[in-house]
PDB file of C-alpha atoms in Angstrom:
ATOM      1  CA  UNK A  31      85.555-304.142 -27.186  1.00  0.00           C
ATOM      2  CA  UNK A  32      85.031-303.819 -23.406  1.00  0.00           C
ATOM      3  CA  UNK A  33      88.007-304.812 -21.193  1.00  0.00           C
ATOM      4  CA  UNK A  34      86.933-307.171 -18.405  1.00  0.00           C
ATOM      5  CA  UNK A  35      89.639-307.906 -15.557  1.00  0.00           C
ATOM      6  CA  UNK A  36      89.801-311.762 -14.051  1.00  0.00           C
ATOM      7  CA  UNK A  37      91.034-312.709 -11.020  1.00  0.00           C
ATOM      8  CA  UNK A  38      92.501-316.534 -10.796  1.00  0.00           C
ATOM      9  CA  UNK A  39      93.304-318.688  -7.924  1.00  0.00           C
ATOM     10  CA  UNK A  40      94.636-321.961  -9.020  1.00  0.00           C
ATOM     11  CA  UNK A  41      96.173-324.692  -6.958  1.00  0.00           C
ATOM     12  CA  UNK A  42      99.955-326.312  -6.774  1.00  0.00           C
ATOM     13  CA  UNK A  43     102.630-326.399 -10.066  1.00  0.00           C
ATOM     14  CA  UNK A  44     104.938-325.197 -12.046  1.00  0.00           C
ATOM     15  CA  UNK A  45     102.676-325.550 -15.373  1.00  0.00           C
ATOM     16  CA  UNK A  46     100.087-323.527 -14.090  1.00  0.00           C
ATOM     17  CA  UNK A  47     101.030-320.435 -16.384  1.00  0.00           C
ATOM     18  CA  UNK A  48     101.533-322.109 -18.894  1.00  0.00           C
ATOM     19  CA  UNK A  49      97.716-323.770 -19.056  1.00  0.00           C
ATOM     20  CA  UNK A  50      96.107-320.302 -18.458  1.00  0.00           C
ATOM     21  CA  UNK A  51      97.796-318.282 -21.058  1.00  0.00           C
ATOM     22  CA  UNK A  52      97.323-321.093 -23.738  1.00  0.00           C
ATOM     23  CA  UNK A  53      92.924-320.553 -23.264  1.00  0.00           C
ATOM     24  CA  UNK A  54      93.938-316.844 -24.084  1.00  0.00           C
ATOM     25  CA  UNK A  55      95.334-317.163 -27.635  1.00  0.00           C
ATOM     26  CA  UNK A  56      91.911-316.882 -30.000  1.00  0.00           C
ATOM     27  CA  UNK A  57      92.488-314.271 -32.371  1.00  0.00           C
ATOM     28  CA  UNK A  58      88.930-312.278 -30.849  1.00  0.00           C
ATOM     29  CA  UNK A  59      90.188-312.402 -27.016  1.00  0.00           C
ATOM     30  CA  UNK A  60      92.892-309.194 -26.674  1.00  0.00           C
ATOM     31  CA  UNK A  61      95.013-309.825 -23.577  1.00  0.00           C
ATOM     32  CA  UNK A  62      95.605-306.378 -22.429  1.00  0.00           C
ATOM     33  CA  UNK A  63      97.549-307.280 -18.992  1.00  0.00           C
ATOM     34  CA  UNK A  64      98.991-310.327 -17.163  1.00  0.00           C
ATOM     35  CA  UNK A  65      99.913-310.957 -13.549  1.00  0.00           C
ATOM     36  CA  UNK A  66     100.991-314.098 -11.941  1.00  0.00           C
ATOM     37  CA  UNK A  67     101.856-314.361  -8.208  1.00  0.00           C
ATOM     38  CA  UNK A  68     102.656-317.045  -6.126  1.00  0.00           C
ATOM     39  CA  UNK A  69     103.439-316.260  -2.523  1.00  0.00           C
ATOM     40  CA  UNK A  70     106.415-317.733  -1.025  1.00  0.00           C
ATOM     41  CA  UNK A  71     104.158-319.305   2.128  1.00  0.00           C
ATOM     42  CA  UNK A  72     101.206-320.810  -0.722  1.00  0.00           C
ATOM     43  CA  UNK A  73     101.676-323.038  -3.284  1.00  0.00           C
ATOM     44  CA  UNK A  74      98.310-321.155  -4.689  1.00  0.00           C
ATOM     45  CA  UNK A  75      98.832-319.015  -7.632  1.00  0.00           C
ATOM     46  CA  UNK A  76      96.901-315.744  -8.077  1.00  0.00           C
ATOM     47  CA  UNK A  77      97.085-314.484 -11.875  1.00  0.00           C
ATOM     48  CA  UNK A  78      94.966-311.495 -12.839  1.00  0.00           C
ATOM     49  CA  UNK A  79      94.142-311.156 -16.649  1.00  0.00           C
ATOM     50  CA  UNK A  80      92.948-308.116 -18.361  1.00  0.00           C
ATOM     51  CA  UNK A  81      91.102-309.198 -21.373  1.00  0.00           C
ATOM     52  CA  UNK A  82      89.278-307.574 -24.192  1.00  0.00           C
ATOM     53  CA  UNK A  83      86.952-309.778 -25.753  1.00  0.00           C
ATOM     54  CA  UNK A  84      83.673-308.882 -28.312  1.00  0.00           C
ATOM     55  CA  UNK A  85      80.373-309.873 -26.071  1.00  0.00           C
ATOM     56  CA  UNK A  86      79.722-310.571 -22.843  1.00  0.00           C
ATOM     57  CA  UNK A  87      78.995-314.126 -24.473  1.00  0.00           C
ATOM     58  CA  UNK A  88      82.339-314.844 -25.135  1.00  0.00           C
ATOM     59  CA  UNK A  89      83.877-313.602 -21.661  1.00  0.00           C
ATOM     60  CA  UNK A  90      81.625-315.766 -20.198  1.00  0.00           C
ATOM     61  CA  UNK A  91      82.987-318.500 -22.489  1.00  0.00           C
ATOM     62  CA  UNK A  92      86.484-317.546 -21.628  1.00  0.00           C
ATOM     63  CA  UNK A  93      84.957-318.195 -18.124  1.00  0.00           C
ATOM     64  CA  UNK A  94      84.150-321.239 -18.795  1.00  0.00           C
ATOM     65  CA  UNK A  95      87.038-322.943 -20.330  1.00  0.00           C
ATOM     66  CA  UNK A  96      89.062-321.240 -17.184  1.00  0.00           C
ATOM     67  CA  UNK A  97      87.011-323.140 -14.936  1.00  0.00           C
ATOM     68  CA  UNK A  98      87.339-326.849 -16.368  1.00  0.00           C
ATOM     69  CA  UNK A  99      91.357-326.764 -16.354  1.00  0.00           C
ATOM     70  CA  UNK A 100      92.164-328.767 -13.388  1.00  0.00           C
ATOM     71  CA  UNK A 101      93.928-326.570 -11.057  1.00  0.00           C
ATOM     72  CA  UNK A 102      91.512-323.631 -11.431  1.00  0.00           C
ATOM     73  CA  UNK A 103      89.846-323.162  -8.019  1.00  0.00           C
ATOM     74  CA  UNK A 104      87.625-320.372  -8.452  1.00  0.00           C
ATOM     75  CA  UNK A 105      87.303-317.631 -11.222  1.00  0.00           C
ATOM     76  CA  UNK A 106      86.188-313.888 -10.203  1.00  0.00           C
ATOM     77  CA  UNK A 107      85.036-311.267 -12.890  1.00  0.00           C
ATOM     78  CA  UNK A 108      85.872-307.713 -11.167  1.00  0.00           C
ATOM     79  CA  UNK A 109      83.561-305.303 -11.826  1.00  0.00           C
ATOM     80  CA  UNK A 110      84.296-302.478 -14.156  1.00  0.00           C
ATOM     81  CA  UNK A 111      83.140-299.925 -11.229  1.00  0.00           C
ATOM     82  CA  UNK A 112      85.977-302.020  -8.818  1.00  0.00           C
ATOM     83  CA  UNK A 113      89.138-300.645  -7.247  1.00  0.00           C
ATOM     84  CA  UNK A 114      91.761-300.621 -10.082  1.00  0.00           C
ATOM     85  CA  UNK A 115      95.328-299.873  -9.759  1.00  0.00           C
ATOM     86  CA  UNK A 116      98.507-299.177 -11.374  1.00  0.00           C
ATOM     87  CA  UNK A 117     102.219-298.491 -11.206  1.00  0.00           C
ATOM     88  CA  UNK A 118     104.119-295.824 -13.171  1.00  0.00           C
ATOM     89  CA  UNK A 119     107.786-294.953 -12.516  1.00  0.00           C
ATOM     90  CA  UNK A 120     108.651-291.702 -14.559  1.00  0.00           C
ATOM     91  CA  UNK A 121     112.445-290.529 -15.232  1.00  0.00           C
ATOM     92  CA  UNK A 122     112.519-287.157 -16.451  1.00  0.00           C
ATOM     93  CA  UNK A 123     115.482-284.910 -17.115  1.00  0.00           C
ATOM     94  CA  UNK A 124     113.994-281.132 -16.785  1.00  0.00           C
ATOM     95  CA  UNK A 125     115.525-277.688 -16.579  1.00  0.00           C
ATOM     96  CA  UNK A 126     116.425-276.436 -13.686  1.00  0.00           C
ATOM     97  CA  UNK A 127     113.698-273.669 -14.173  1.00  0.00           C
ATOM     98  CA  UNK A 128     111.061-277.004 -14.220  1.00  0.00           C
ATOM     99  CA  UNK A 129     112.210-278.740 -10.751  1.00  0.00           C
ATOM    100  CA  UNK A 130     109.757-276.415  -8.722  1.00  0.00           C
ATOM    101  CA  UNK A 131     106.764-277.246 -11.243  1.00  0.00           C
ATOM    102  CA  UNK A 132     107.816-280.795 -11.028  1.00  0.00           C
ATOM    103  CA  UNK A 133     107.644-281.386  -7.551  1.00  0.00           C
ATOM    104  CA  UNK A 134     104.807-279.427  -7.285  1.00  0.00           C
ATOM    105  CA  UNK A 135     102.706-282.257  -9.572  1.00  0.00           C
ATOM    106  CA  UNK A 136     104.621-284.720  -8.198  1.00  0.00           C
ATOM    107  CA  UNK A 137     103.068-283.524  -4.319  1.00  0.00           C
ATOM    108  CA  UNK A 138      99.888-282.817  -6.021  1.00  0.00           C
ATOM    109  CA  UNK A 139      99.000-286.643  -7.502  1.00  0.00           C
ATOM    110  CA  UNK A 140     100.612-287.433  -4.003  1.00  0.00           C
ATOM    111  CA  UNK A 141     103.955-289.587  -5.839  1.00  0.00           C
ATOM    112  CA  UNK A 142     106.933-290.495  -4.400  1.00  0.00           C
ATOM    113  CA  UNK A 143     110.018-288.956  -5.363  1.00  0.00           C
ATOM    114  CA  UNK A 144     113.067-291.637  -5.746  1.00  0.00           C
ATOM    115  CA  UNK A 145     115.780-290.076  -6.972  1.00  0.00           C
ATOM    116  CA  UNK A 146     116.680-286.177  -7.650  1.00  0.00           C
ATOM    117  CA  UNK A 147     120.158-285.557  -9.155  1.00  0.00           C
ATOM    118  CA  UNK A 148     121.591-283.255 -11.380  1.00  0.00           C
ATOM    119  CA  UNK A 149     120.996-286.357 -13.754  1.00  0.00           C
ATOM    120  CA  UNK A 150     117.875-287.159 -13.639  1.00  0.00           C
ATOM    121  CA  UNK A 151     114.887-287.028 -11.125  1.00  0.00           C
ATOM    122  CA  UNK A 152     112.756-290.390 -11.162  1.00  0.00           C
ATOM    123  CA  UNK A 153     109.115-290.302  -9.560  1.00  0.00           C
ATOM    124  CA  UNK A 154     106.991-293.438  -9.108  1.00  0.00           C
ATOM    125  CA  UNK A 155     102.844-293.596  -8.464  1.00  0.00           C
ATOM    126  CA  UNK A 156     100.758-295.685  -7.573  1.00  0.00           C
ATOM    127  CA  UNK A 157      97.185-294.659  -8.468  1.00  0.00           C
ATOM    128  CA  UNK A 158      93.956-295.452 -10.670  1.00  0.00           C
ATOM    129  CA  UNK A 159      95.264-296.622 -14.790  1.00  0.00           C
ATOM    130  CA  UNK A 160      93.372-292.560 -15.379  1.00  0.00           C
ATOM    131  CA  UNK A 161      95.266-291.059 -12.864  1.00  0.00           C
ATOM    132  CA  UNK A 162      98.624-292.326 -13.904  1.00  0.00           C
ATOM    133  CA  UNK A 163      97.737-291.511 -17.323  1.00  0.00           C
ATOM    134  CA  UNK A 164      97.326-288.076 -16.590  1.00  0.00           C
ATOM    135  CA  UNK A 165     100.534-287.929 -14.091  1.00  0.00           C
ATOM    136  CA  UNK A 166     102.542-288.926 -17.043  1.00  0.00           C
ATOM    137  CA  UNK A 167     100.834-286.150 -19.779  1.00  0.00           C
ATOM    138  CA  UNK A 168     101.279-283.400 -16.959  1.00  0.00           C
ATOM    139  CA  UNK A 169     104.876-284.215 -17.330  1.00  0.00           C
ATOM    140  CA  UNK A 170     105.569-284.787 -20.912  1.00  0.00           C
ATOM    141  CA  UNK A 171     106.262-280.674 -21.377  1.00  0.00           C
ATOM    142  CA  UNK A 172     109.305-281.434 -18.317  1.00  0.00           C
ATOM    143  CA  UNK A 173     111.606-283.681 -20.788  1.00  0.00           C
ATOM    144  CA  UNK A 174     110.499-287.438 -20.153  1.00  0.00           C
ATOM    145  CA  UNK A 175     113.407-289.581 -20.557  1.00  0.00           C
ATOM    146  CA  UNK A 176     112.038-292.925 -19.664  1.00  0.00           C
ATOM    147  CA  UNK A 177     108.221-294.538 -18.495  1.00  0.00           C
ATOM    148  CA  UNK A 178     107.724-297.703 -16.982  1.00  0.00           C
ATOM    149  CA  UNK A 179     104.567-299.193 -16.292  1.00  0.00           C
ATOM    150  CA  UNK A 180     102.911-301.911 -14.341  1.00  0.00           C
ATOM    151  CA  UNK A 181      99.784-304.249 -15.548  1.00  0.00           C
ATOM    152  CA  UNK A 182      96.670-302.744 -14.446  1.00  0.00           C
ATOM    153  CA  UNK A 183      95.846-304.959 -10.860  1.00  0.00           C
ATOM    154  CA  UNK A 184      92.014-305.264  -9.459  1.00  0.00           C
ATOM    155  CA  UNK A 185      90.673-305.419  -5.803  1.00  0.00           C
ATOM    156  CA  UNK A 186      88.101-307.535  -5.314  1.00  0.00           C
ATOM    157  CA  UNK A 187      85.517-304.856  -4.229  1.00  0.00           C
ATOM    158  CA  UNK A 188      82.315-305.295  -5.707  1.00  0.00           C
ATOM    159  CA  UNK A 189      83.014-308.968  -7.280  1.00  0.00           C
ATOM    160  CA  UNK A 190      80.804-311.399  -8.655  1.00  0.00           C
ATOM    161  CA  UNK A 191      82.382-314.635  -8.094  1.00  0.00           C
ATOM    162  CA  UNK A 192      81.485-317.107 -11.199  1.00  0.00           C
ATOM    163  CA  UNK A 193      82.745-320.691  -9.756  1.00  0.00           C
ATOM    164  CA  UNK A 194      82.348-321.586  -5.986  1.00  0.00           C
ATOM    165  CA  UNK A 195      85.339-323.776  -4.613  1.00  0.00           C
ATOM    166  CA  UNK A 196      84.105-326.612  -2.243  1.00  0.00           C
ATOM    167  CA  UNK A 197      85.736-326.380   1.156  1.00  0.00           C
ATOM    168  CA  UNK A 198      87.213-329.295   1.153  1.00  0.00           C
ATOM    169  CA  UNK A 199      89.637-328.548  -1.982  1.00  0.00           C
ATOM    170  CA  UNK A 200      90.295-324.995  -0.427  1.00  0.00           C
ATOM    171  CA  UNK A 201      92.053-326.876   2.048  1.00  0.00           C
ATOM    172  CA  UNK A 202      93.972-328.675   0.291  1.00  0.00           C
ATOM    173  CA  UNK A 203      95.879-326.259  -1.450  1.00  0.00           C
ATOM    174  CA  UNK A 204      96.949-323.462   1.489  1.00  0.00           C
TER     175      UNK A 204
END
């Protein structure tokens, strides 16, 4: 199955959520990754959904039932070939022998480093899903102690926007 990523913008509540996540529970639609966000100055919500579903013909479906619930304002499909990006903090407790290797990948995929102790040393990236895929197997061999990872977030480059939002109910909502 092909994973297709959704962005969401849906007007004013608290049951928002809620409504969205319930069209996602057929047994053929795989929800791979969820996002909700709802800016302090908006009452707009902006959820992203990373979905695996069979055929093209039932994403569209998906599509679909999105658009009829009542606070949906406008469904985007984002391209496969869109800007795609993840978060991976990494807590690894290495020899000392490893610290210079370490830092060396960590300067080379161009992470942070947030904390270096005798402890522990904790490195965080922000990158493409395959890029922090391959951050984390470069540092398997340096004693991983602990991986946290964010859902998998799309920019809008490249979209094909599948429900138009009159401007007059744009307004409403910002």
């Amino acid at each position: 199955m092909q994973e297709h990523l959704l962005a969401v913008v849906a007007g004013p509540g608290s049951d928002v959520p809620a409504r969205v996540t319930g069209l996602l529970l057929p047994s053929d639609v795989d929800i791979v990754g969820m996002q909700f966000s709802h800016p302090p100055d908006s009452q707009l919500w902006w959820i992203q959904l990373a979905v695996r579903v069979p055929s093209p013909d039932r994403l569209e479906l998906l599509t679909k039932r999105l658009n009829r619930l009542v606070a949906v304002l406008r469904v985007v499909t984002l391209e496969p070939g869109g800007h795609r990006r993840q978060s991976v903090y990494v807590k690894l407790r290495p020899d000392t022998a490893d610290l210079a290797q370490v830092g060396e990948l960590a300067r080379w995929f161009h992470a942070e480093t947030l904390e270096l102790s005798a402890a522990a040393v904790v490195l965080h990236l922000t990158a493409a899903p395959d890029q922090c895929a391959a951050f984390v197997a470069m540092l398997r061999p340096h004693g991983i102690a602990e991986v946290v990872t964010s859902a998998v977030s799309g920019v809008r480059t490249g979209a094909r926007l599948t429900h138009r939002v009159p401007p007059s109910a744009a307004r409403t909502y910002s």
